[in-house]
mmCIF file of C-alpha atoms in Angstrom:
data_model
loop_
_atom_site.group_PDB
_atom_site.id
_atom_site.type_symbol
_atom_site.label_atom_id
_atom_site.label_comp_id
_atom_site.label_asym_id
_atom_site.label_seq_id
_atom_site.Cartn_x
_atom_site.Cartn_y
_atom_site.Cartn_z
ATOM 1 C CA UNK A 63 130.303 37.514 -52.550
ATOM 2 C CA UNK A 64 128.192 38.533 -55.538
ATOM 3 C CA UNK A 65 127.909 35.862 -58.533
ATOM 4 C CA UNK A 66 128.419 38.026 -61.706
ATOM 5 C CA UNK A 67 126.709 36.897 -64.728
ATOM 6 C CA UNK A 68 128.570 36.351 -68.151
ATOM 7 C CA UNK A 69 128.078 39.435 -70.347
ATOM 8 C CA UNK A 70 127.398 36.931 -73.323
ATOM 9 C CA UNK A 71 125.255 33.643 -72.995
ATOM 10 C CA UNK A 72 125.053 31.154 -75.858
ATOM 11 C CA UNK A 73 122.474 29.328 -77.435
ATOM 12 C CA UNK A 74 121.704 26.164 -79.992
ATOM 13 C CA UNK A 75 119.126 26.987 -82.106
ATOM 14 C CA UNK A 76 118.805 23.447 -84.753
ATOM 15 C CA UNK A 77 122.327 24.457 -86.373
ATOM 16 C CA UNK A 78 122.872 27.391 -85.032
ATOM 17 C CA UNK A 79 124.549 29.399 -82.275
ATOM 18 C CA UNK A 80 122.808 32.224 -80.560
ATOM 19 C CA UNK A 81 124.530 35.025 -78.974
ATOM 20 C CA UNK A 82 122.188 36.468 -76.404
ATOM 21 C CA UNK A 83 123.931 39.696 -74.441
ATOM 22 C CA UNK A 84 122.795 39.643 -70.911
ATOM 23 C CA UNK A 85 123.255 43.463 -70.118
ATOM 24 C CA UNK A 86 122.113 46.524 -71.503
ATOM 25 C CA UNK A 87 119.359 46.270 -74.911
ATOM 26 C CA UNK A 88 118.135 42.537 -75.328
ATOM 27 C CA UNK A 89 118.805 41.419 -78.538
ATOM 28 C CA UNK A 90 120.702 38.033 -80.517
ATOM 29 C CA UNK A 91 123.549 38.185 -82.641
ATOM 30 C CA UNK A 92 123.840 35.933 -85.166
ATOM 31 C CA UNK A 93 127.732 35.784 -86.071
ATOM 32 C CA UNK A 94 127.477 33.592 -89.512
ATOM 33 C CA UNK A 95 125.553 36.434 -91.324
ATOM 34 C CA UNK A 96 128.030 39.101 -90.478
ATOM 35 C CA UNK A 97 130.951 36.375 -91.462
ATOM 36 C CA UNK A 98 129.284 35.678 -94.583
ATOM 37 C CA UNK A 99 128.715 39.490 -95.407
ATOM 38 C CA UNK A 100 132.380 40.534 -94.826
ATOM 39 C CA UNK A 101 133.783 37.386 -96.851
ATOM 40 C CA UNK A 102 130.964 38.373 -99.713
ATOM 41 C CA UNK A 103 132.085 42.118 -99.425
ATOM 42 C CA UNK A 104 135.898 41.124 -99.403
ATOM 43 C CA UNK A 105 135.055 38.797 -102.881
ATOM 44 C CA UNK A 106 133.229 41.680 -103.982
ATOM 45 C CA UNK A 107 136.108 44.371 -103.778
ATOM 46 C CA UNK A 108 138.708 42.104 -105.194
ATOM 47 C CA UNK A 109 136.609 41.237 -108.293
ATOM 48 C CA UNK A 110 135.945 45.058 -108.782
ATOM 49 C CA UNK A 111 139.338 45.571 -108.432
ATOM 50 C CA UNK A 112 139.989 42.846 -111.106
ATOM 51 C CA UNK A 113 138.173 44.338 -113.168
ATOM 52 C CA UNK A 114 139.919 47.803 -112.939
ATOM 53 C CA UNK A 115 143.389 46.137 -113.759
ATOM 54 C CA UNK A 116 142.642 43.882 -116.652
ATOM 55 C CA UNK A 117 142.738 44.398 -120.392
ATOM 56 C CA UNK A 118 144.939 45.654 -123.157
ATOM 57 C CA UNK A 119 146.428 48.365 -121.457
ATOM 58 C CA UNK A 120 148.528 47.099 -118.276
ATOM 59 C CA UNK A 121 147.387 48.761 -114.861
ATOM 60 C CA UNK A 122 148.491 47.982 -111.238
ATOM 61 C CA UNK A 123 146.211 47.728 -108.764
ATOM 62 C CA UNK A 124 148.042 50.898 -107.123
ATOM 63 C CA UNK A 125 147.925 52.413 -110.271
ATOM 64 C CA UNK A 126 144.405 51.888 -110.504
ATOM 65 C CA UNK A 127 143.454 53.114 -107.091
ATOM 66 C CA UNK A 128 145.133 56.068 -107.685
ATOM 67 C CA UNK A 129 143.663 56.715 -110.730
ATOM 68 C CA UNK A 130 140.097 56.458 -108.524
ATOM 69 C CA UNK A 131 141.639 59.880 -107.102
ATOM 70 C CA UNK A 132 142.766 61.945 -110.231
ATOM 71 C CA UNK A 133 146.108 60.724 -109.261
ATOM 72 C CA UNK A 134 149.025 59.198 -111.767
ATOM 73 C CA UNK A 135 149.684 59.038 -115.319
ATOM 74 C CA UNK A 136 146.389 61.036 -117.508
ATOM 75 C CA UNK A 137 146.468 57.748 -120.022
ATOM 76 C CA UNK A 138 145.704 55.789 -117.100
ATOM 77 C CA UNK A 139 143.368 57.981 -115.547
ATOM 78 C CA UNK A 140 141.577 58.037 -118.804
ATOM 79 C CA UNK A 141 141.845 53.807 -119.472
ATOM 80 C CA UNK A 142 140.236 53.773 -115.755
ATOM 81 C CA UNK A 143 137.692 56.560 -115.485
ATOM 82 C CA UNK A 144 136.745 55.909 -119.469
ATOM 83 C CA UNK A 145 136.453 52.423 -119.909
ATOM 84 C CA UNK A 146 136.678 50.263 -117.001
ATOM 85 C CA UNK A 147 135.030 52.023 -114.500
ATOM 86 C CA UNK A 148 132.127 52.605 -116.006
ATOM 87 C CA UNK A 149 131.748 49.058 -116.656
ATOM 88 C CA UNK A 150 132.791 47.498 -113.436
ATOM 89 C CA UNK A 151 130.215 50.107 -111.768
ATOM 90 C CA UNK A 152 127.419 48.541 -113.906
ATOM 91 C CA UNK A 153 128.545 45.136 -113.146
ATOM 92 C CA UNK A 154 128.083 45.802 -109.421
ATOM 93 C CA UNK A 155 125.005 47.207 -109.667
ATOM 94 C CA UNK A 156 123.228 45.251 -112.270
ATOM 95 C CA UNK A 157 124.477 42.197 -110.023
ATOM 96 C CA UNK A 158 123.016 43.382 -106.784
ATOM 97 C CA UNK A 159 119.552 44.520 -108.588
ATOM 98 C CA UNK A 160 118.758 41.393 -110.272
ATOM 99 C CA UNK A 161 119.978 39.399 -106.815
ATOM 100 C CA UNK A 162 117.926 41.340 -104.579
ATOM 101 C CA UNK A 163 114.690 41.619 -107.227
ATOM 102 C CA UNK A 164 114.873 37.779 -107.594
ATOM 103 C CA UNK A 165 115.320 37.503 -103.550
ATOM 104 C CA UNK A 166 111.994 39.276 -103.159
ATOM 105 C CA UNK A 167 109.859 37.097 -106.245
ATOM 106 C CA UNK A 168 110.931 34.296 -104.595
ATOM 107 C CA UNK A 169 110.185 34.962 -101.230
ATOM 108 C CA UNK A 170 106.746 36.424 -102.562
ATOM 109 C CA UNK A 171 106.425 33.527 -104.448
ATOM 110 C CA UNK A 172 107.804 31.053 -101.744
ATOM 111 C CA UNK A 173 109.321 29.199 -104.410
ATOM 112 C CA UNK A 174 112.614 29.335 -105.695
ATOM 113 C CA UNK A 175 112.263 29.188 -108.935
ATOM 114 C CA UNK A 176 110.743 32.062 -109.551
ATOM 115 C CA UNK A 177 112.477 35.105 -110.445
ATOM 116 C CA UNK A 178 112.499 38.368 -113.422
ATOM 117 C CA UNK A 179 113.384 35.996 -115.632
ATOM 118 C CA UNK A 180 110.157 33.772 -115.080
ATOM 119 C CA UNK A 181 107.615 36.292 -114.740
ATOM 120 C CA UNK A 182 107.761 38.196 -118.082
ATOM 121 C CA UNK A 183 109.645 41.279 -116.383
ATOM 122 C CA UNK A 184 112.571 40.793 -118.548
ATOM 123 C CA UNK A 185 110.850 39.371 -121.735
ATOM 124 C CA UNK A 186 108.569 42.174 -121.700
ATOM 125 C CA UNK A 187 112.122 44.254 -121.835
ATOM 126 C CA UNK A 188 113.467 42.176 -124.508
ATOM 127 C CA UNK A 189 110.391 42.421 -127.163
ATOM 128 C CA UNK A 190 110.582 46.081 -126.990
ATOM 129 C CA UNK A 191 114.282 46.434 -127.195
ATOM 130 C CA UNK A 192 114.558 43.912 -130.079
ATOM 131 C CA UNK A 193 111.498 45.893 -131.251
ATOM 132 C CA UNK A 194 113.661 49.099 -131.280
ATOM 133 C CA UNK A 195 116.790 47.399 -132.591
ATOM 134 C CA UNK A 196 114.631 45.740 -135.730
ATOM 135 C CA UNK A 197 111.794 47.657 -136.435
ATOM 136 C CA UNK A 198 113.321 51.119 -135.872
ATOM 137 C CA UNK A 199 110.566 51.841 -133.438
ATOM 138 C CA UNK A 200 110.277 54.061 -130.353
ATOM 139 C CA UNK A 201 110.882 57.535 -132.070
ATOM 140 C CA UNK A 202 114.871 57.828 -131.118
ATOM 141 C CA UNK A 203 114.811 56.068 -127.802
ATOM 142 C CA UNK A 204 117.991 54.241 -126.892
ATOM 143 C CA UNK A 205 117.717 50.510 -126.617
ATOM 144 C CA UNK A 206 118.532 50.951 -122.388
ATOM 145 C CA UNK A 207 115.142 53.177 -122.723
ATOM 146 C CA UNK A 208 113.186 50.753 -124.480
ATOM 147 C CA UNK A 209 113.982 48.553 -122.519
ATOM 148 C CA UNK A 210 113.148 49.706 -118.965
ATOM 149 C CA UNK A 211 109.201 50.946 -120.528
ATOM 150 C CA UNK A 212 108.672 47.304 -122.222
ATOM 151 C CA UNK A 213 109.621 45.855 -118.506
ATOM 152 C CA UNK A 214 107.179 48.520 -116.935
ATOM 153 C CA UNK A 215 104.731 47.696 -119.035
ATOM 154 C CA UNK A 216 104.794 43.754 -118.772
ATOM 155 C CA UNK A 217 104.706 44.480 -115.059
ATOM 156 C CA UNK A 218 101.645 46.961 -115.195
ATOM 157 C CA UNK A 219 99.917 43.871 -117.508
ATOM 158 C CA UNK A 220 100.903 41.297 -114.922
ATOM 159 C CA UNK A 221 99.877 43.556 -111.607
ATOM 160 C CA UNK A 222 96.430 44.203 -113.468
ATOM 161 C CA UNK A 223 95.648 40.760 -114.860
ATOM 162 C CA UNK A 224 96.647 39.492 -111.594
ATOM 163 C CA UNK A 225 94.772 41.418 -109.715
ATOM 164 C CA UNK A 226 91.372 39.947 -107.732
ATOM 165 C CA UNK A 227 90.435 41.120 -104.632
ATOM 166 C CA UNK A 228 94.530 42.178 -104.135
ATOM 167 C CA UNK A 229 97.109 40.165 -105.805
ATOM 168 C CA UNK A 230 98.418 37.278 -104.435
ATOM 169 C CA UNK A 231 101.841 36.029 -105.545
ATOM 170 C CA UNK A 232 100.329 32.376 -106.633
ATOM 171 C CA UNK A 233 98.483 34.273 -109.439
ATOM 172 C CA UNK A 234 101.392 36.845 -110.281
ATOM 173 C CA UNK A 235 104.003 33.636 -110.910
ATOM 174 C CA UNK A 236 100.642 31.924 -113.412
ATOM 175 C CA UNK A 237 99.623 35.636 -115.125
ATOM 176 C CA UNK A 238 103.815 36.469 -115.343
ATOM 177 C CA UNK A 239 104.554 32.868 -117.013
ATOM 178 C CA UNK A 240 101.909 33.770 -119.696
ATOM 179 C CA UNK A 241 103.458 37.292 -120.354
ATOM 180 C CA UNK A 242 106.761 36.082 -120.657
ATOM 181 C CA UNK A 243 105.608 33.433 -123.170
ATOM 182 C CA UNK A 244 104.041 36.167 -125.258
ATOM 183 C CA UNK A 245 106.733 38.481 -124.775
ATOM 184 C CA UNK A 246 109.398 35.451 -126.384
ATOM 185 C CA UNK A 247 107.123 35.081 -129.078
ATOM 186 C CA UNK A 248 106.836 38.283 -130.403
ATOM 187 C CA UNK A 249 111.036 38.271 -129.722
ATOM 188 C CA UNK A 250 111.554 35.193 -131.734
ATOM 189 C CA UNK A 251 109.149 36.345 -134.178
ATOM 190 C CA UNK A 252 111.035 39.651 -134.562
ATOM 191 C CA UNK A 253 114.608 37.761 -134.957
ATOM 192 C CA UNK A 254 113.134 35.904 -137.877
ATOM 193 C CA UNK A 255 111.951 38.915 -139.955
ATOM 194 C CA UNK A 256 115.083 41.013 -139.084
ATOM 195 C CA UNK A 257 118.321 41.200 -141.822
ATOM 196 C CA UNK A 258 121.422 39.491 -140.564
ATOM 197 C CA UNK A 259 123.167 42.701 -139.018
ATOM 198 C CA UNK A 260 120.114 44.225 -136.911
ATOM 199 C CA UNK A 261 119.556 39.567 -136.144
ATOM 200 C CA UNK A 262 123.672 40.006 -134.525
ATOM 201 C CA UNK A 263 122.989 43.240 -132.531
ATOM 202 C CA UNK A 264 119.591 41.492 -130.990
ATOM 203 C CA UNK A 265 121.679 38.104 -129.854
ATOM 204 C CA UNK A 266 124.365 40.409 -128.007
ATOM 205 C CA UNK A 267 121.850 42.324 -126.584
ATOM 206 C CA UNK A 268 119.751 39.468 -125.201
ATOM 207 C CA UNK A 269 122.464 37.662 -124.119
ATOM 208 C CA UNK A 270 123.759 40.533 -121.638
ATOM 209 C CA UNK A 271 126.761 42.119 -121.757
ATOM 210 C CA UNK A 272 128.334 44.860 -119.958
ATOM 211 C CA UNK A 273 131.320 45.621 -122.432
ATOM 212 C CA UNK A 274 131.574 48.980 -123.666
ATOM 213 C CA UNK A 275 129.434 50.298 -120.878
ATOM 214 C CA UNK A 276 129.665 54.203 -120.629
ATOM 215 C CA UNK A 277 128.340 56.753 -117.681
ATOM 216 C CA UNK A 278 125.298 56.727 -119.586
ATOM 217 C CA UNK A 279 124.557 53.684 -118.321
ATOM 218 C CA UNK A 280 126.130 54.328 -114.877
ATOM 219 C CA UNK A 281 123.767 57.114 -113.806
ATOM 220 C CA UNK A 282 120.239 55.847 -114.287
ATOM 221 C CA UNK A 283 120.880 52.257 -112.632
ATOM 222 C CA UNK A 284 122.793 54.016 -109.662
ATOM 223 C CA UNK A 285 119.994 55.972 -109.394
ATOM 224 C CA UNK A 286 117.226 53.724 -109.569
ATOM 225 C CA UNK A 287 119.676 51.357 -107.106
ATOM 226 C CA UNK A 288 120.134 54.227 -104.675
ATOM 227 C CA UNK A 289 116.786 54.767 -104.064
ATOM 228 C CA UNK A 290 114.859 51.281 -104.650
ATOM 229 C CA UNK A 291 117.402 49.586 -102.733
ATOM 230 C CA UNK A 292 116.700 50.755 -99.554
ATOM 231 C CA UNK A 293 113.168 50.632 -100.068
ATOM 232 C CA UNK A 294 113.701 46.883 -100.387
ATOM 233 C CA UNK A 295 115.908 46.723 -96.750
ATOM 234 C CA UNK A 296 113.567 48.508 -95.229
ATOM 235 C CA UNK A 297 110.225 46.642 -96.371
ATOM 236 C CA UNK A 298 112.210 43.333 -96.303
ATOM 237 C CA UNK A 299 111.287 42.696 -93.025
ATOM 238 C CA UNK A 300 107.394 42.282 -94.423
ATOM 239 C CA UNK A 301 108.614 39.694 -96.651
ATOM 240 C CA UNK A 302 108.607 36.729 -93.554
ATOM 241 C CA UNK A 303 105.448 37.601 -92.079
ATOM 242 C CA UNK A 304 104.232 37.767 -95.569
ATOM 243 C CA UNK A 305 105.192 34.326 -96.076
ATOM 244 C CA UNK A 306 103.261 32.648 -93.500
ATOM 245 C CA UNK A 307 100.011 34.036 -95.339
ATOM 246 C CA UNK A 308 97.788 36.823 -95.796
ATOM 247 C CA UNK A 309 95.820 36.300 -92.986
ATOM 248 C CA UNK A 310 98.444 35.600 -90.205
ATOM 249 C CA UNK A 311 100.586 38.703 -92.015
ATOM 250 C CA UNK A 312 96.984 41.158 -91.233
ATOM 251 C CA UNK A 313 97.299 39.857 -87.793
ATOM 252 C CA UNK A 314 100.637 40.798 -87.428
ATOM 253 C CA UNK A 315 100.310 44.249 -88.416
ATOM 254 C CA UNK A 316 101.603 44.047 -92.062
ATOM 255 C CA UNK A 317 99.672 45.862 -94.500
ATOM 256 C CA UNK A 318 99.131 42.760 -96.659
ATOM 257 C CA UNK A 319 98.189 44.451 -100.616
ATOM 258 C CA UNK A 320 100.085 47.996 -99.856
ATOM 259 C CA UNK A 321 103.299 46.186 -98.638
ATOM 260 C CA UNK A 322 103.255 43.237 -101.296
ATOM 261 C CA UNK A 323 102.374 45.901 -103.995
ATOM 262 C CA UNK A 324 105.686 48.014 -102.849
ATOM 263 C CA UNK A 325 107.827 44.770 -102.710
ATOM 264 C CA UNK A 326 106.593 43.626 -106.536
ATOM 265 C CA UNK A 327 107.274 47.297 -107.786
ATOM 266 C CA UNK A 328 110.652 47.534 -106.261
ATOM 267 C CA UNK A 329 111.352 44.229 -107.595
ATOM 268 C CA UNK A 330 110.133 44.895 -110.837
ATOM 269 C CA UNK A 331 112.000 48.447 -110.727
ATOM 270 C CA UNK A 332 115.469 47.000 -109.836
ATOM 271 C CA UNK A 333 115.437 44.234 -113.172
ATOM 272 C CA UNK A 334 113.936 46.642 -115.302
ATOM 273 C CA UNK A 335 117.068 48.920 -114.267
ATOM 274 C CA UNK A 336 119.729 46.586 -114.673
ATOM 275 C CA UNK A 337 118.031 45.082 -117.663
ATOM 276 C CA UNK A 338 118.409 48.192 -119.721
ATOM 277 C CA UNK A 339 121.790 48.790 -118.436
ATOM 278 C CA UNK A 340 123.650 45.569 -119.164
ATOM 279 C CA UNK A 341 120.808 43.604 -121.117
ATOM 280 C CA UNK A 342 119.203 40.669 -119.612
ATOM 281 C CA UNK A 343 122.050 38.705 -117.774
ATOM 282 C CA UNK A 344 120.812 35.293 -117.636
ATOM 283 C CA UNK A 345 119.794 33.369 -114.222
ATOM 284 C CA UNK A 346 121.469 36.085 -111.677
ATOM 285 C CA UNK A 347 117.704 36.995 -110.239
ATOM 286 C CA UNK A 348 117.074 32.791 -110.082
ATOM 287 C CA UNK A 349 120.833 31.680 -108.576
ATOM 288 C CA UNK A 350 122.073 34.703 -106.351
ATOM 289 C CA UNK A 351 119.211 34.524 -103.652
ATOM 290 C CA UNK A 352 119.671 31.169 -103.370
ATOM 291 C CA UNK A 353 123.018 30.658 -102.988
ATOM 292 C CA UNK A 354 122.883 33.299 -100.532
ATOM 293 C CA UNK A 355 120.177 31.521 -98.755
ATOM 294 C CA UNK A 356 122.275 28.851 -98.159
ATOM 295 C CA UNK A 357 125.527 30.664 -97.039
ATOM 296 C CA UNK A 358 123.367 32.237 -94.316
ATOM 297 C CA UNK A 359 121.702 29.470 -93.317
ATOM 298 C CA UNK A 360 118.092 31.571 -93.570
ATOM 299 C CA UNK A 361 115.043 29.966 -94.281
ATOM 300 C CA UNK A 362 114.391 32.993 -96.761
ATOM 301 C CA UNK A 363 116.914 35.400 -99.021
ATOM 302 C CA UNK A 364 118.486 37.782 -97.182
ATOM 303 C CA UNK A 365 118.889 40.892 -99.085
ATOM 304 C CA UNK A 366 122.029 42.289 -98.199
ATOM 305 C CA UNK A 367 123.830 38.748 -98.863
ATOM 306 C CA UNK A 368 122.199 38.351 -101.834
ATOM 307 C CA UNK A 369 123.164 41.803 -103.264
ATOM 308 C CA UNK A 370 127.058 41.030 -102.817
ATOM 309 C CA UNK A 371 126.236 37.699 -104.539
ATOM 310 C CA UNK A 372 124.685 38.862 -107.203
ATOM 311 C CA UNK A 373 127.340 41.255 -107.976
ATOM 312 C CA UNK A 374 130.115 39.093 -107.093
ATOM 313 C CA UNK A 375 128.664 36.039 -109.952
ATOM 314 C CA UNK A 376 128.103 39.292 -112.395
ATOM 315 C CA UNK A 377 132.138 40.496 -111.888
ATOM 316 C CA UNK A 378 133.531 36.997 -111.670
ATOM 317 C CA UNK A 379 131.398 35.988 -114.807
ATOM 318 C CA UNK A 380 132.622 38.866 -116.523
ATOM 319 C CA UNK A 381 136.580 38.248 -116.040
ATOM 320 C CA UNK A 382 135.856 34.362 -117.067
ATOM 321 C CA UNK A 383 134.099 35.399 -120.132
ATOM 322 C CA UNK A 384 137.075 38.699 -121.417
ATOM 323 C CA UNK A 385 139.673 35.710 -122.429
ATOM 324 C CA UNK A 386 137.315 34.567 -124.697
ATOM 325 C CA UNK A 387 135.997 37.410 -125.682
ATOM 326 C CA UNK A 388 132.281 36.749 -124.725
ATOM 327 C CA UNK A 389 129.592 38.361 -122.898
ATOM 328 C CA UNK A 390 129.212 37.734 -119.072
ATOM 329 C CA UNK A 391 126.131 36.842 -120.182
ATOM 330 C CA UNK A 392 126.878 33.353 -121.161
ATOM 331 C CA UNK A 393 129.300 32.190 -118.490
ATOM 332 C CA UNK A 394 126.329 33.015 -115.931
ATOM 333 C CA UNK A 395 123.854 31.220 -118.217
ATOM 334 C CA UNK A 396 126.141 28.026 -118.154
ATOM 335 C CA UNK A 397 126.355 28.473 -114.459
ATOM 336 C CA UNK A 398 123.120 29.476 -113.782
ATOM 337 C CA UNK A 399 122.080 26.503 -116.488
ATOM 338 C CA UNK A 400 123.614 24.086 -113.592
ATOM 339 C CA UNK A 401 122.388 25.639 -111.128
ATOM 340 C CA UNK A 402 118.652 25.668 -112.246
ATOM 341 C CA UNK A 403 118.707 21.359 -112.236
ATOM 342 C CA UNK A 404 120.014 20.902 -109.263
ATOM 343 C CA UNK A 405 116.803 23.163 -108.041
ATOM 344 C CA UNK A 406 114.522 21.017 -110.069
ATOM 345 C CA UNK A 407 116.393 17.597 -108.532
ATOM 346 C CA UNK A 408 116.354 19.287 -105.383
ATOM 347 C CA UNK A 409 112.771 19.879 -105.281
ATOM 348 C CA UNK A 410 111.726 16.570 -107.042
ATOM 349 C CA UNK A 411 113.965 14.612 -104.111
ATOM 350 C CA UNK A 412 112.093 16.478 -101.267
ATOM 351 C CA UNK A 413 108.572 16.665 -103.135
ATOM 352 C CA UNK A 414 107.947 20.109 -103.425
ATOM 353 C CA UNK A 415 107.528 20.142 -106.837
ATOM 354 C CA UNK A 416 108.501 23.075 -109.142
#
C-alpha cells in the first residue's frame, strides 16, 4: 500500500514555525506575517473609517460609505468628499511614506535610529518652508512646494558630500546629521527674526498637521506614493543582502552603488512627499519600522507591515489629537518621544550603542 506524504510539513526555525508544502512549487510560508498584515490592514480601515465619521457634522459609517459612491444626502456627500476625505487620504499616505522611507534608512543604516528625521531630509524641508512662510521667498510657491525642493536639495547635498568611491550608508547617517544641524539652525534662526503671526503659522507647520487638507494635497503625494512605492517592494529585497556588506552583496549579484542609490532616492522621495503634504509629522519614519519589525518577528523592516503602521499611528494620532484640538503632530511626538528611549535603553542594555 503506498505511504502518502502530508501535503504540508512543519518546521521550528528559533521562534518560528515553517510551513514547507511538499507538492507542487517549493517554497515556505510564513503565517505570522500574513496574520500581522490582515490585523494591520483591518486597524487601518477602521481608523480611516473613523476618520470619515467624526467631527461637527454627524455621519454614520453607512452614511459615509455611501457618500464614497455619490450616494445619500448632497450635504453629506459634500462634508465627506470636501473635508474629510481629503484629509484621511493624506493621513494614509503620509503614514505609509514616512514608515516605509524610515524602514529603508534604517535598514541602510543598520541602525534603528536612523530615519528622515535624522538625516537632514526633513530639516532641509523645514528651512525652506519656514523660509517661504517668513521671508516671502520662493516667487509664489506654496509652502507643500517649498517644501519638497528644500528636502531634494538637502538630499542632493548629503548624496554628494557623502559620496567617496560610492556612498556607503555609515557616511550618509555622519554627512545627514550635519545637514540637519544646519538646516535647524537656519530654522531657529528664521523663527527669531519673524513677527508673531508669520512665528504661529511656522510652529503649526513644523509640528505636522493634516487638518484642513484639500485634493491639492491629495494628488501629488498619491502620486509620488503610487509610483515610489513599488519601487521600494520591488528593490526591498536588495536591502538584506545589502546588509551583510558591500562585498558579500557584489557576490550575490546585487548591484551594490546603483541599488543603494535607488533605495536612498526612493526614501528620500517618499518623506519629501509626505513632508510637504502634512508637514513634518514627528518620529513616524523612526517608530513605524520598528514596531513593525517586531510584530513580524524580522530581523529587518518589512515594508508592507511597516506601511500599514505608519498609517495606522498617523490616523489613530490624528483622532487622539481632534478632542483637543491639536495637530497629529504632537500626539505622535509624545509617542514617538517614548518610543525613542526605550531604543536608546534598549541599545545601551545590549551594547550596541546608538
Amino acid at each position: 500500500m503506498a505511504i502518502r506524504t502530508p501535503l504540508l510539513h512543519t518546521e521550528r526555525l528559533g521562534s518560528q514555525t515553517l510551513y514547507r508544502v511538499r507538492r507542487g512549487p517549493s517554497g515556505v510560508w510564513r503565517p505570522r506575517p500574513l496574520l500581522v498584515g490582515a490585523a494591520l490592514t483591518v486597524l487601518v480601515v477602521a481608523a480611516f473609517t473613523a476618520e470619515l465619521v467624526t467631527g461637527r457634522f454627524p455621519v454614520s459609517a453607512a452614511e459615509a460609505i455611501g457618500a464614497l459612491f455619490w450616494y445619500g444626502e448632497q450635504s453629506t456627500v459634500d462634508v465627506v468628499y470636501g473635508l474629510r476625505l481629503p484629509r484621511a487620504l493624506v493621513g494614509l499616505l503620509a503614514g505609509a511614506a514616512f514608515a516605509v522611507s524610515g524602514a529603508i534608512f534604517q535598514t541602510l543604516a543598520r541602525n534603528a535610529l536612523a530615519s528622515p528625521d535624522v538625516i537632514g531630509v526633513t530639516a532641509g524641508a523645514n528651512a525652506a518652508a519656514v523660509a517661504g512662510l517668513v521671508l516671502g521667498a520662493g516667487a509664489g510657491l506654496s509652502t507643500a512646494v517649498l517644501a519638497l525642493l528644500g528636502a531634494a536639495a538637502s538630499a542632493v547635498a548629503i548624496y554628494a558630500l557623502a559620496w567617496k568611491n560610492g556612498a556607503s550608508g555609515y557616511r550618509i547617517i555622519l554627512i545627514g546629521i550635519g545637514i540637519s544641524a544646519l538646516c535647524t539652525s537656519i530654522t531657529a534662526y528664521l523663527l527669531q527674526r519673524a513677527d508673531l503671526f508669520q512665528a504661529q503659522r511656522a510652529v503649526v507647520w513644523l509640528t505636522g498637521s493634516i487638518n484642513m487638507r484639500e485634493w491639492t494635497h491629495v494628488v501629488p503625494l498619491a502620486a509620488a506614493v503610487a509610483v515610489l512605492l513599488p519601487v521600494a517592494f520591488v528593490l526591498g529585497r536588495h536591502l538584506a543582502a545589502l546588509t551583510l556588506g558591500d562585498d558579500t552583496a557584489r557576490g550575490l549579484g546585487v548591484p551594490v552603488q546603483r541599488s543603494r542609490a535607488v533605495l536612498l532616492f526612493t526614501a528620500v522621495g517618499l518623506a519629501a512627499f509626505a513632508t510637504a503634504a502634512a508637514g513634518p509629522i514627528a518620529f513616524v519614519a523612526l517608530i513605524a519600522p520598528q514596531v513593525a519589525l517586531r510584530l513580524v518577528g524580522r530581523p529587518t523592516p518589512p515594508m508592507a507591515a511597516s506601511a500599514l503602521t505608519g498609517a495606522f499611528i498617523v490616523l489613530a494620532g490624528d483622532m487622539a489629537a481632534r478632542p483637543f484640538d491639536l495637530p497629529v503632530g504632537v500626539v505622535t511626538g509624545l509617542v514617538g518621544a517614548a518610543g525613542l528611549m526605550w531604543l536608546l535603553a534598549r541599545a545601551n542594555r545590549t551594547g550596541q550603542g546608538a
